CSV table of C-alpha atoms (C1' of nucleotides) in Angstrom, one decimal:
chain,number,residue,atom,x,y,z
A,47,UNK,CA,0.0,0.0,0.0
A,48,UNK,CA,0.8,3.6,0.4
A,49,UNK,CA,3.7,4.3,-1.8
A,50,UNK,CA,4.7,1.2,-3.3
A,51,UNK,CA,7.5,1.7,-5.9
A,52,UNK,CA,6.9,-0.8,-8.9
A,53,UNK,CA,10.3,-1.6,-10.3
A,54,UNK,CA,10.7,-2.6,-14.2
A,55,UNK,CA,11.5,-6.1,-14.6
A,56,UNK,CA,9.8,-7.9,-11.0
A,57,UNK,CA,7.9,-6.9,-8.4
A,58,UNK,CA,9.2,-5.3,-5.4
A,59,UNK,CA,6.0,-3.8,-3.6
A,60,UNK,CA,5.5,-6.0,-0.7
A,61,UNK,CA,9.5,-5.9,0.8
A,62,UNK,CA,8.9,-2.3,2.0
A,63,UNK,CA,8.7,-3.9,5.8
A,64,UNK,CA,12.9,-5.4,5.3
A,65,UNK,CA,14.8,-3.0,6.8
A,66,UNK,CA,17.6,-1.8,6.1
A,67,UNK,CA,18.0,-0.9,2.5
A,68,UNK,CA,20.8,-3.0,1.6
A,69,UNK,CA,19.2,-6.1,2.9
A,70,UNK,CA,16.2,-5.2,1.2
A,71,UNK,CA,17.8,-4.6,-2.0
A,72,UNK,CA,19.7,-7.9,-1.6
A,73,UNK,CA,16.2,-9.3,-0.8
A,74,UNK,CA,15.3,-8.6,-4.1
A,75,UNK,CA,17.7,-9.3,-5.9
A,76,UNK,CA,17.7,-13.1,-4.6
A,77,UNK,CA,14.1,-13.1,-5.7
A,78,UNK,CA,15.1,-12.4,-8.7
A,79,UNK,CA,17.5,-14.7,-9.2
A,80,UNK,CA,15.6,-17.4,-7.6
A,81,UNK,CA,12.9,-17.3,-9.6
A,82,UNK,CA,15.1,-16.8,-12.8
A,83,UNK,CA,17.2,-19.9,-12.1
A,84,UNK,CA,15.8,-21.5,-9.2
A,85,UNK,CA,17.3,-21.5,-5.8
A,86,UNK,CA,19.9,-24.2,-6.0
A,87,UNK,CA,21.6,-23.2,-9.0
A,88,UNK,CA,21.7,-19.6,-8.2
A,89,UNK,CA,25.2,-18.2,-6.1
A,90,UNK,CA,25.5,-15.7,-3.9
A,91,UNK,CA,27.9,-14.0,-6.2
A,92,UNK,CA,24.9,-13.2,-8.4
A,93,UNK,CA,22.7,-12.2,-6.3
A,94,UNK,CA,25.1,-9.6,-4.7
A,95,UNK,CA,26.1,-8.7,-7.9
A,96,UNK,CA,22.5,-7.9,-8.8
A,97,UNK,CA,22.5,-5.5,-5.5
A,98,UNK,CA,25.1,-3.9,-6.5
A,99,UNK,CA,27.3,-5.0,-4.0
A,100,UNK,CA,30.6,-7.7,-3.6
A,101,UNK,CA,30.0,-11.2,-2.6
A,102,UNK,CA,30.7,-10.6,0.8
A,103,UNK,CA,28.3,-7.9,1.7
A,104,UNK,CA,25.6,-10.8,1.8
A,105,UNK,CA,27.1,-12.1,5.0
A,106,UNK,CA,26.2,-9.1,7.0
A,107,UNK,CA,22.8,-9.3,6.4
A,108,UNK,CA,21.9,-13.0,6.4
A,109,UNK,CA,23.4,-16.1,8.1
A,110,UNK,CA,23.3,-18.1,4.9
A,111,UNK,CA,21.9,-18.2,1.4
A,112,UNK,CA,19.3,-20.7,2.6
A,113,UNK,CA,18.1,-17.5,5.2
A,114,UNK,CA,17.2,-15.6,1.9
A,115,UNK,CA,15.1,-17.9,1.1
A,116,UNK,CA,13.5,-18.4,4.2
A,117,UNK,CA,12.5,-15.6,4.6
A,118,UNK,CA,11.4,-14.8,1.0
A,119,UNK,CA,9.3,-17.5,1.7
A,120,UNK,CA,7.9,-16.8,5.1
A,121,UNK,CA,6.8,-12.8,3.4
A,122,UNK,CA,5.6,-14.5,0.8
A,123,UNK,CA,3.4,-16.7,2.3
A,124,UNK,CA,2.1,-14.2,4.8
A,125,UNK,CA,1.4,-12.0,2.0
A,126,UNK,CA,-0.7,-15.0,0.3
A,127,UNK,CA,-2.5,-15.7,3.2
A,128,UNK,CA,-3.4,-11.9,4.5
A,129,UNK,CA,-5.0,-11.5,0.6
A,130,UNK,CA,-7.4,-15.1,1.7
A,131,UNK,CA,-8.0,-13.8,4.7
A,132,UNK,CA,-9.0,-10.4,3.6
A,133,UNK,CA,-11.3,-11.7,0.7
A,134,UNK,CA,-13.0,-14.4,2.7
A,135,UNK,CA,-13.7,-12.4,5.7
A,136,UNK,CA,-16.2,-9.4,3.4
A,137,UNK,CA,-19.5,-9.4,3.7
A,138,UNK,CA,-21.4,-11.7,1.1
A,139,UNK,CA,-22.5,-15.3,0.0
A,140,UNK,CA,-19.9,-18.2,-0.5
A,141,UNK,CA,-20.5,-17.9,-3.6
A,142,UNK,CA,-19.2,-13.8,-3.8
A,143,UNK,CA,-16.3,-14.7,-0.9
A,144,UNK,CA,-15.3,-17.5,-3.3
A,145,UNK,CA,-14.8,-15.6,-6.4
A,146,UNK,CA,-13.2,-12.7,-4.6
A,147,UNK,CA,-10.7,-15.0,-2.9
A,148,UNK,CA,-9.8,-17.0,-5.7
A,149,UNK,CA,-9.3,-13.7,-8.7
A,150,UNK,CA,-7.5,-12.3,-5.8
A,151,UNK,CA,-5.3,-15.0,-5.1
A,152,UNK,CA,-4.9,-15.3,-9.0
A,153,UNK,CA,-4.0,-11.8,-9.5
A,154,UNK,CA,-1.3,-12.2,-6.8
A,155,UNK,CA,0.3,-15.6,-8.6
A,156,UNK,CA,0.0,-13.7,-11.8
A,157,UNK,CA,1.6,-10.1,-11.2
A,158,UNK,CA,3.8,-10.9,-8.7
A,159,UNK,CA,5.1,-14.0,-10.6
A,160,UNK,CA,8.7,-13.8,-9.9
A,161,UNK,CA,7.7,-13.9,-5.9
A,162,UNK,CA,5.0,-16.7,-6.1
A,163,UNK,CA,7.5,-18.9,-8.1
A,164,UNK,CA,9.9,-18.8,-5.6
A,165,UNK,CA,7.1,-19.1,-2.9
A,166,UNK,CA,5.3,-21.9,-3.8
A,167,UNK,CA,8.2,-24.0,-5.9
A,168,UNK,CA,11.3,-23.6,-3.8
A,169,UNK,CA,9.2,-25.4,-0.6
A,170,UNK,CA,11.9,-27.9,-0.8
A,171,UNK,CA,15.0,-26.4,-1.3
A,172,UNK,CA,14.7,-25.4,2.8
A,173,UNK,CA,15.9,-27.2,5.9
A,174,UNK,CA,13.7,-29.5,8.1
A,175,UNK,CA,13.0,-26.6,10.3
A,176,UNK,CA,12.2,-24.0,8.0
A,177,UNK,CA,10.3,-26.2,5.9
A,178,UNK,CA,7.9,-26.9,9.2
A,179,UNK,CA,7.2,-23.7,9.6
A,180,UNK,CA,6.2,-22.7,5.9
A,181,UNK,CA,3.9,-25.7,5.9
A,182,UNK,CA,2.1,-24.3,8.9
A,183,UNK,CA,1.1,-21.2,7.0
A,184,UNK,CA,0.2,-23.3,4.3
A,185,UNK,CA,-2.1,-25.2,6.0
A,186,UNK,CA,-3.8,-21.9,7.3
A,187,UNK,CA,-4.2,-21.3,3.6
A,188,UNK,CA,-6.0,-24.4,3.0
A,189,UNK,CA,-8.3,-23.9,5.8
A,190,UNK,CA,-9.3,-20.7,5.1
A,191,UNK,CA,-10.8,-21.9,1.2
A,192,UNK,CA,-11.8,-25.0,3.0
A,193,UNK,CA,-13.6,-22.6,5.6
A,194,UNK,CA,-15.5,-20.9,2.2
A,195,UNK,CA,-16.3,-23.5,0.6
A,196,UNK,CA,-17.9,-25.7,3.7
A,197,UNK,CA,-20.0,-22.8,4.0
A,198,UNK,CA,-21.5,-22.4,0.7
A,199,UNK,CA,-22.5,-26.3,1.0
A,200,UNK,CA,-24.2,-25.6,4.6
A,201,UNK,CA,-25.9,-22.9,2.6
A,202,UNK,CA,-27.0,-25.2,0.3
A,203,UNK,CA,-25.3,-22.8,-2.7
A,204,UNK,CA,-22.7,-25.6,-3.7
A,205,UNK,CA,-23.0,-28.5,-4.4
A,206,UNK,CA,-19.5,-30.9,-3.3
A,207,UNK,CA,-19.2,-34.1,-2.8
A,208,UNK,CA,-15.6,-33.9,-1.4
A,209,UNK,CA,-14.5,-30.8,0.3
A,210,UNK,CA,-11.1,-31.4,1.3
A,211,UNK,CA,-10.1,-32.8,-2.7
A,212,UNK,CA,-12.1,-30.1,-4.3
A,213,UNK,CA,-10.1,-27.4,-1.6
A,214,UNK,CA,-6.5,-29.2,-2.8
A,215,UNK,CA,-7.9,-28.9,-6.6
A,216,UNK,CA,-8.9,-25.0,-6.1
A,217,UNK,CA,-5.8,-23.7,-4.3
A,218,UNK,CA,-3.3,-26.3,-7.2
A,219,UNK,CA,-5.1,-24.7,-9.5
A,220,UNK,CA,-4.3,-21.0,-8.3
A,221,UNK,CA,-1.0,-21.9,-7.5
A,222,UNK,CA,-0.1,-23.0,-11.2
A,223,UNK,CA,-0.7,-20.3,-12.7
A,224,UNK,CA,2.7,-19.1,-11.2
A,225,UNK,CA,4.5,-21.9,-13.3
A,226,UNK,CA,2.7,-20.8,-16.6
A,227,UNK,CA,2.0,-16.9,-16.5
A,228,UNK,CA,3.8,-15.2,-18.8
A,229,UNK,CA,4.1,-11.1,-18.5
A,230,UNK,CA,4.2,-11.1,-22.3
A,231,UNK,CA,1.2,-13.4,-22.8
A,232,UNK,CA,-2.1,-12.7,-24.2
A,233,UNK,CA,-3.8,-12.2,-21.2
A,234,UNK,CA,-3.7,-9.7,-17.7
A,235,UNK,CA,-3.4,-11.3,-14.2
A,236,UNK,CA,-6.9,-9.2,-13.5
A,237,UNK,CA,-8.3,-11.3,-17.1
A,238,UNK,CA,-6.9,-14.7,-15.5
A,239,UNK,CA,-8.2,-13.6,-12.2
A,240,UNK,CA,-11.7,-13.6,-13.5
A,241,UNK,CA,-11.6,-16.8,-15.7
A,242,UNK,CA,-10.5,-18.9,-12.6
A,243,UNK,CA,-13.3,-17.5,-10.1
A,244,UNK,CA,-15.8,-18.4,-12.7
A,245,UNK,CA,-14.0,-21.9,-13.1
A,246,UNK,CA,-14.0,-22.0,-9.5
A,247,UNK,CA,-17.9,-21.6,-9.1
A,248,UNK,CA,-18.1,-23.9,-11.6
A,249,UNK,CA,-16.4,-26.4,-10.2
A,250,UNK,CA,-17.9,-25.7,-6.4
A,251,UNK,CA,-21.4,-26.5,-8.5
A,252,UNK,CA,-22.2,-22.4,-7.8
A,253,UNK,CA,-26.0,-22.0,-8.7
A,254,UNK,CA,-25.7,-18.7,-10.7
A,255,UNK,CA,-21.7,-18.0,-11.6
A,256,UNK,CA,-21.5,-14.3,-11.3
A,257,UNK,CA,-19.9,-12.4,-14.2
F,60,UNK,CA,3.1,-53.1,-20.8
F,61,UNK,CA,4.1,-57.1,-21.0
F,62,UNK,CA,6.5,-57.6,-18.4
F,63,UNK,CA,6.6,-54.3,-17.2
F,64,UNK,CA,8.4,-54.2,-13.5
F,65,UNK,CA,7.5,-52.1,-11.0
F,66,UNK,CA,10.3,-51.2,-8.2
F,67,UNK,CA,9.7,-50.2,-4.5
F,68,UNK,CA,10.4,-46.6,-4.2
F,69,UNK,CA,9.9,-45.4,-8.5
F,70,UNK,CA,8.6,-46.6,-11.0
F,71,UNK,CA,10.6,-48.0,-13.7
F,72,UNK,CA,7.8,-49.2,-16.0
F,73,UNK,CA,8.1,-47.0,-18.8
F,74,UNK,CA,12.0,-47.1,-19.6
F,75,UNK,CA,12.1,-50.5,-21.5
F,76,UNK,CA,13.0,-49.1,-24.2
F,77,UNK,CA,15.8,-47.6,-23.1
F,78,UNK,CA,19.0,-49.8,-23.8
F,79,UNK,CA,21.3,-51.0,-23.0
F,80,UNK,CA,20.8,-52.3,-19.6
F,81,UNK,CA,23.9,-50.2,-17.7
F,82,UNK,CA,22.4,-47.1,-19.5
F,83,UNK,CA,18.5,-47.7,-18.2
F,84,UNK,CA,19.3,-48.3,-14.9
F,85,UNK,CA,21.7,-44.9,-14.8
F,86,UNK,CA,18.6,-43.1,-15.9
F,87,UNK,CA,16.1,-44.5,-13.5
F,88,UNK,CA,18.6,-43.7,-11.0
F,89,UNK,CA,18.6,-39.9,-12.4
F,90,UNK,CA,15.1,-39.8,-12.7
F,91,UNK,CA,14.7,-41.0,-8.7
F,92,UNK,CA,17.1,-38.0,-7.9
F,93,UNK,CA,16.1,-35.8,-10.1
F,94,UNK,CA,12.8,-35.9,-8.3
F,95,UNK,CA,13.6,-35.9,-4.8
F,96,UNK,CA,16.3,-33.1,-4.9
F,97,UNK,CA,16.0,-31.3,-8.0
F,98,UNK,CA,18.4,-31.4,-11.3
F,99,UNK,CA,20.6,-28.7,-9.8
F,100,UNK,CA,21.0,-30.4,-6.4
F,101,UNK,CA,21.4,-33.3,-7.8
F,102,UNK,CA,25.4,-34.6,-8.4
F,103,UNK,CA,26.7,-37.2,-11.1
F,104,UNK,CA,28.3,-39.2,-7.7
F,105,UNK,CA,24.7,-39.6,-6.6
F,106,UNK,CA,23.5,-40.6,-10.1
F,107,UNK,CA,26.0,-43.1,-10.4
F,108,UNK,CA,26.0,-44.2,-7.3
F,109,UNK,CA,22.2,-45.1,-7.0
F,110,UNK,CA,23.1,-47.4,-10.2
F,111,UNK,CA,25.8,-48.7,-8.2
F,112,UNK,CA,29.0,-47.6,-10.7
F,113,UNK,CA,31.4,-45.2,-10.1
F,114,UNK,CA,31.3,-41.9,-11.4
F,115,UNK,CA,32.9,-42.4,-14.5
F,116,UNK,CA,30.6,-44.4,-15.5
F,117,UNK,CA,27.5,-42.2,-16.5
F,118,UNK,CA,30.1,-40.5,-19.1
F,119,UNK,CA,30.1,-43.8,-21.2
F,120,UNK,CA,26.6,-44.0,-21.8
F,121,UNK,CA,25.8,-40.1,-21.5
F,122,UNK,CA,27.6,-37.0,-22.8
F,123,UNK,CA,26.7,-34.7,-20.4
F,124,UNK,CA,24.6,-34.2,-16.9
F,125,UNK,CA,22.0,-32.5,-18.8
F,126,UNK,CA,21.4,-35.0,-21.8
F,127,UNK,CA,20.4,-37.2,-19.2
F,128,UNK,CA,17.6,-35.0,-18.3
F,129,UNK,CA,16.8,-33.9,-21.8
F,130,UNK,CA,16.6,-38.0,-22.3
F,131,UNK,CA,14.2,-38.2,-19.7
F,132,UNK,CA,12.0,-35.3,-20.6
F,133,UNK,CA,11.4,-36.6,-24.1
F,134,UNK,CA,10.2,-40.3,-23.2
F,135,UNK,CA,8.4,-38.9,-20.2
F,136,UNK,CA,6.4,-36.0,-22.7
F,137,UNK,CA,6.1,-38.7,-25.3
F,138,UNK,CA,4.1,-40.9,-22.9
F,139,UNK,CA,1.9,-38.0,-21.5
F,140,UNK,CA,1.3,-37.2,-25.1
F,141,UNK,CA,0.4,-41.0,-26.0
F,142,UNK,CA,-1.8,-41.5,-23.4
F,143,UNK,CA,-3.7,-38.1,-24.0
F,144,UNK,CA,-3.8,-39.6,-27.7
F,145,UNK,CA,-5.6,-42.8,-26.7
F,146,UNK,CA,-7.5,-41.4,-24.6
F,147,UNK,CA,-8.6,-38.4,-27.0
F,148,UNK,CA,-9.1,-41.0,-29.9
F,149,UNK,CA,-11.8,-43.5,-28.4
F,150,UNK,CA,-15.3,-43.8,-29.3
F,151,UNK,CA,-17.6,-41.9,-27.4
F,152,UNK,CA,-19.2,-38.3,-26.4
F,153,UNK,CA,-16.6,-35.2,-25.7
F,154,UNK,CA,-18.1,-36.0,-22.6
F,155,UNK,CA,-16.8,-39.1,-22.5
F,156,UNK,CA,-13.7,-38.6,-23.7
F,157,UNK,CA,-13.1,-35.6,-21.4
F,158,UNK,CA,-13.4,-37.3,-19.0
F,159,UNK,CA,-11.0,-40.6,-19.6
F,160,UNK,CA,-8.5,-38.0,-20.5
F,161,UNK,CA,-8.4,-36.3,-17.3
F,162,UNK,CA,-8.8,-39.2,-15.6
F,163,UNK,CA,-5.9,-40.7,-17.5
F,164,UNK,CA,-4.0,-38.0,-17.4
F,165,UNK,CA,-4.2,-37.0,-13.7
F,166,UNK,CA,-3.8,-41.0,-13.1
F,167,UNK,CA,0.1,-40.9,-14.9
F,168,UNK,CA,1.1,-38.0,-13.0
F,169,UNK,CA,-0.2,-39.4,-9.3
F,170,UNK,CA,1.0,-42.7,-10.3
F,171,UNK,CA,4.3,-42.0,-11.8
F,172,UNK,CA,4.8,-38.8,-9.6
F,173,UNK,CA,8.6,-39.2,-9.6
F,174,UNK,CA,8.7,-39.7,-13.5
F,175,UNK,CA,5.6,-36.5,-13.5
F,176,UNK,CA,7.8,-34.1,-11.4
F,177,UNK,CA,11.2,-34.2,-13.6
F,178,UNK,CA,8.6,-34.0,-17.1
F,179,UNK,CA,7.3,-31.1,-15.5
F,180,UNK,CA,8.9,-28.9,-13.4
F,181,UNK,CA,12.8,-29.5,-14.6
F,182,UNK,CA,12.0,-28.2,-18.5
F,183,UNK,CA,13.7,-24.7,-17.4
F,184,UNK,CA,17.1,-26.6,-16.3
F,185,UNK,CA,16.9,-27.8,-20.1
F,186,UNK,CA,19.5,-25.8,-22.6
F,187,UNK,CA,17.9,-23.5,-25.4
F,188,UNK,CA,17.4,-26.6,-28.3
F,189,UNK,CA,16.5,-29.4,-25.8
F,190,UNK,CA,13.7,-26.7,-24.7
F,191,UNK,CA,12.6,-26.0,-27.7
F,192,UNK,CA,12.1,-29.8,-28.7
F,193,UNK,CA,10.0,-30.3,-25.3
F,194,UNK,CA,8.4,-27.1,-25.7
F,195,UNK,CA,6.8,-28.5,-29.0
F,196,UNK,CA,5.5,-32.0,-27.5
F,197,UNK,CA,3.5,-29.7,-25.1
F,198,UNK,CA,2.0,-27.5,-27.5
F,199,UNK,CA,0.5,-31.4,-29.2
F,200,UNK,CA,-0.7,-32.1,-25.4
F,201,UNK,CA,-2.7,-28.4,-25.4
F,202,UNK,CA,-3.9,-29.6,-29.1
F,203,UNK,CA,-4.9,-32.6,-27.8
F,204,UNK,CA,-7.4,-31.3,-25.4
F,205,UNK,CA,-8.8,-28.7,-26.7
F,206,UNK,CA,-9.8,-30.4,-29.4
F,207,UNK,CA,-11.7,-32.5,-27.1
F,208,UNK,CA,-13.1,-29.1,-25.6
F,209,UNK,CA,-13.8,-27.2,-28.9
F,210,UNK,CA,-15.8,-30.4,-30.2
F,211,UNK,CA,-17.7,-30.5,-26.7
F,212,UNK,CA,-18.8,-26.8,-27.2
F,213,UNK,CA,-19.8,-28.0,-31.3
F,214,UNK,CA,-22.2,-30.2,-29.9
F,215,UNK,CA,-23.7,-28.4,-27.7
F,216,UNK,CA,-22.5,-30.4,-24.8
F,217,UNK,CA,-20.3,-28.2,-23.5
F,218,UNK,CA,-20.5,-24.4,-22.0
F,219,UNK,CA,-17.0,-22.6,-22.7
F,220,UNK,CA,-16.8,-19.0,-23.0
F,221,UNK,CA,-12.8,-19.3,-23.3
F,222,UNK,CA,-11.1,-21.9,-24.8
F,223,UNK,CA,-8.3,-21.4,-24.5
F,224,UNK,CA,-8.2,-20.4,-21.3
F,225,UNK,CA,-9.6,-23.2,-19.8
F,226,UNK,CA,-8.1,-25.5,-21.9
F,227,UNK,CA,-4.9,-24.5,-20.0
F,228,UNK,CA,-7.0,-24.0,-16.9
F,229,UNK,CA,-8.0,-28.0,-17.3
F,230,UNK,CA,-3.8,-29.1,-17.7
F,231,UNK,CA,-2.0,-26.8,-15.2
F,232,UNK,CA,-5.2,-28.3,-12.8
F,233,UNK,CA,-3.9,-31.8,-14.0
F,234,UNK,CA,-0.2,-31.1,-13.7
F,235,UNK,CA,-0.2,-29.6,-10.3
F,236,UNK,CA,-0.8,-33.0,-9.2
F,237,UNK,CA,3.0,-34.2,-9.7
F,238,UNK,CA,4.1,-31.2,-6.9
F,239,UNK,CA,0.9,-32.4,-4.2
F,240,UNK,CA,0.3,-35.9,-4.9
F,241,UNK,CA,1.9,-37.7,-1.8
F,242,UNK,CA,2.2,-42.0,-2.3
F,243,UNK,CA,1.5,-42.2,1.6
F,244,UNK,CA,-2.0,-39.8,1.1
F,245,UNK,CA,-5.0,-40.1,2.0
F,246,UNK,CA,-6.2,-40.7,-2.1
F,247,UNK,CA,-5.1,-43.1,-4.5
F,248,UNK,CA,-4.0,-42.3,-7.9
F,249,UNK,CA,-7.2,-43.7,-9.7
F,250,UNK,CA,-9.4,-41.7,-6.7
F,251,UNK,CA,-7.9,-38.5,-7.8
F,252,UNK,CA,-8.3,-39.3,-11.5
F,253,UNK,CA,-12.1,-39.7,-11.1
F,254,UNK,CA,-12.2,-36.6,-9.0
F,255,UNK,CA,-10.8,-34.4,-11.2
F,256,UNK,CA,-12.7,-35.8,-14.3
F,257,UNK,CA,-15.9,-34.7,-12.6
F,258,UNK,CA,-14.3,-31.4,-11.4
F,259,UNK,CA,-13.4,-30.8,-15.3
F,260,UNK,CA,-16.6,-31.7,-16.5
F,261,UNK,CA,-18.1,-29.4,-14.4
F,262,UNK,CA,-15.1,-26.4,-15.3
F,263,UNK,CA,-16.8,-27.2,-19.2
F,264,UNK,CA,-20.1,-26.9,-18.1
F,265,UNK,CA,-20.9,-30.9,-19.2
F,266,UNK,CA,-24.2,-31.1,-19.6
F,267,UNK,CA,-24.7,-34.6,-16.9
F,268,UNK,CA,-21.3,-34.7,-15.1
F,269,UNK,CA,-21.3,-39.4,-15.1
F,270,UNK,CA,-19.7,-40.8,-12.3
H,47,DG,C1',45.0,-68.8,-27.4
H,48,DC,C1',45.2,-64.4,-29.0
H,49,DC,C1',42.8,-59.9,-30.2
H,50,DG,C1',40.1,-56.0,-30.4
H,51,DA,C1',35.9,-53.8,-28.9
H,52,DA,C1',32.9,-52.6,-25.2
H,53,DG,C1',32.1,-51.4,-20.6
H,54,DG,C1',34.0,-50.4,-16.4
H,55,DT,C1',37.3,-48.2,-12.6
H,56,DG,C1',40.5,-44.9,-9.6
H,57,DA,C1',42.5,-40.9,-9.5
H,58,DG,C1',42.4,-36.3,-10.4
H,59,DC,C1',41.9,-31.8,-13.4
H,60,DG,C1',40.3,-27.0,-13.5
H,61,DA,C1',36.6,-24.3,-12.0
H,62,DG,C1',33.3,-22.4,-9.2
H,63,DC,C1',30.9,-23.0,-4.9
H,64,DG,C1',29.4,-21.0,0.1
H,65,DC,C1',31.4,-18.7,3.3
H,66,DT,C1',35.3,-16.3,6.3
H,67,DT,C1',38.7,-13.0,7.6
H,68,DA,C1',41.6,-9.0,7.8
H,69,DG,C1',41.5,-4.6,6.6
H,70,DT,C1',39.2,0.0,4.8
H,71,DG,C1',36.2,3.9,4.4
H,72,DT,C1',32.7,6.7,6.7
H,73,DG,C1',29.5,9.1,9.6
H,74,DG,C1',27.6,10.2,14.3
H,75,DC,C1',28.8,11.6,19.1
H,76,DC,C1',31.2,13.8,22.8
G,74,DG,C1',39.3,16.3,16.6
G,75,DG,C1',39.5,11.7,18.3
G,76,DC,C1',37.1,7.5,18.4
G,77,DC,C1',34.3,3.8,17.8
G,78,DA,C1',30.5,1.2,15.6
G,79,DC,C1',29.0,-0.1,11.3
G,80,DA,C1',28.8,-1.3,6.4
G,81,DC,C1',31.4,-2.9,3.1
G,82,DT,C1',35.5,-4.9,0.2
G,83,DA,C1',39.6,-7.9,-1.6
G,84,DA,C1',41.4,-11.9,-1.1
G,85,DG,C1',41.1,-16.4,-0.5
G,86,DC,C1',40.1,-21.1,2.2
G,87,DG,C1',38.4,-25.6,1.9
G,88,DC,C1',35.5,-28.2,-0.6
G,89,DT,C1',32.7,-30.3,-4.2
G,90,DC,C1',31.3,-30.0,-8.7
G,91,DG,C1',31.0,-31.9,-13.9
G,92,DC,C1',33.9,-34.2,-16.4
G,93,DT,C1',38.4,-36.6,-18.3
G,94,DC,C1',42.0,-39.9,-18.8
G,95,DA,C1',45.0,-43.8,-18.3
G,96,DC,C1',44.3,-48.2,-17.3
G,97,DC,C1',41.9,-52.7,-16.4
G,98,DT,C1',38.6,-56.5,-17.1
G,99,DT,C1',35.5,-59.5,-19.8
G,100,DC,C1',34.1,-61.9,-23.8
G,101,DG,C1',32.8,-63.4,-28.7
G,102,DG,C1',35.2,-64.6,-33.2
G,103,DC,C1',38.6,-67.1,-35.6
DNA sequence: GCCGAAGGTGAGCGAGCGCTTAGTGTGGCC
DNA sequence: GGCCACACTAAGCGCTCGCTCACCTTCGGC
């Protein structure tokens, strides 16, 4: 929010809380990289170098390489579930909760594509530890669709037969589109957004798909 | 098929045509790590050393690291394209064949979720040309389905407004599955498959979702 | 029984990796 | 102005990487 500067080739909007600059420039730059390469085949000469800085200078602000992406990930997550939370707690039917929480998600996997590949691909890449506590987030994230969509079927508005498989197959499908989303494709993340709430309701058995 | 053998951790059923037998078992072996650690993390030692040679080894049968991948992303596209093909080609309603497609589909990458992860989430660690070849295979898999889509919507038996767009939607759903699908779940491989086919159906607007 | 091809090994190469350390420039505080 | 804490760099350590090379076995053909 507020001032967020949108930088040329990724997305750097939601870093504003690192502190201090260098670390959030070398932030950055490892999502970047991360997401260019992937994490294991990325070195920490290239991500200093993309900060502008010598290979060194990374030391001072994280432990290790594998603390980068920790935390990338931990943000990123955060970020993923604050924009559930957000849409599934408005006022409205399922049905209008659903579709905001899904093109929102969308829109998030689609414009900030360089972050929600290394977010939701590089899972493994972390230690034991680390990995434990992204999966806890992630299962926050489940429950809050899960949460939605066991609504609408109290309701009587959907019509599922199995919540938890149809939850997994709503949130895979949101999180793909980081994998294929292309900047130069035909379509906008808000375009995308919309195609995939209506394929959501569809697949939810929505009784009038909105829009 | 025939005497197709099925190992303990993988499976090695589809890489009998691969000769001869030193160089089928290295590539197994790469697959298997491949899969669990990612091409980058993943060292010739360990390659050669789950086919129990020495490191040398791998550099008779293979030129390089990466034209064992390249090797591996071919077959593995070829028999994601062949099954699509079978599926695609039967007798029967769009409906129909929407839905054995999906169901195939989903089925190979639960099942063969080592083989599925490598095919699908390595292309990017493939050089320029090797991507290009694989790049082509997948744009015969999109052909594949939406043909099956378009010729639902002819007949009136489907409800599309995009596509293309949910032609995509309908094989990133079916694709995610490699990165989720856990052998020790709660679902088999064939429960998922059915799943999704109705979930699909339903994304086309089928008119009376079988099953 | 000798021979060449095919398939394998042990040792090790040059390079690049993650990370450390000793030293340098700089700005705020008294 | 002297001083220290901080941010940063140049150099490089120890290690492992992908890959090579000289050499060794095994075996079918004659």
């Amino acid at each position: 929010m507020s001032t967020a500067e949108e930088t040329a080739g990724g997305e750097a909007q939601a870093w504003g809380e690192v502190t201090p600059d260098a670390a959030r420039r070398l932030l950055v730059a490892a999502v970047e990289a991360f997401a260019e390469r992937g994490y294991h085949a990325t070195t920490t000469r290239d991500i200093a170098g993309r900060a502008g800085m010598s290979p060194a200078a990374l030391y001072i602000h994280y432990k290790t390489k594998e603390e980068l992406l920790h935390r990338i990930s931990r943000i990123g997550h955060e970020k993923a579930l604050e924009i559930l939370r957000t849409a599934s707690r408005r006022e409205g039917t399922p049905t209008e909760r659903l579709a905001g929480a899904v093109s929102s998600f969308v829109r998030w996997h689609a414009g900030g594509r360089t972050t929600a590949r290394v977010v939701q691909y590089e899972l493994d890449s972390l230690g034991p530890d680390a990995r434990a506590e992204i999966l806890a987030l992630r299962r926050e994230v489940d429950g809050e669709v899960r949460r939605i969509i066991e609504e609408g079927v109290e309701s009587g508005e959907f019509d599922v037969l199995d919540v938890h498989g149809t939850t997994l197959a709503v949130l895979s499908l949101c999180i793909d589109v980081a994998r294929w989303f292309s900047v130069g494709g035909p379509r906008t993340p808000e375009e995308v957004g919309e195609l995939y709430a209506d394929l959501v309701l569809r697949m939810v058995g929505a009784r009038n798909p909105a829009a």
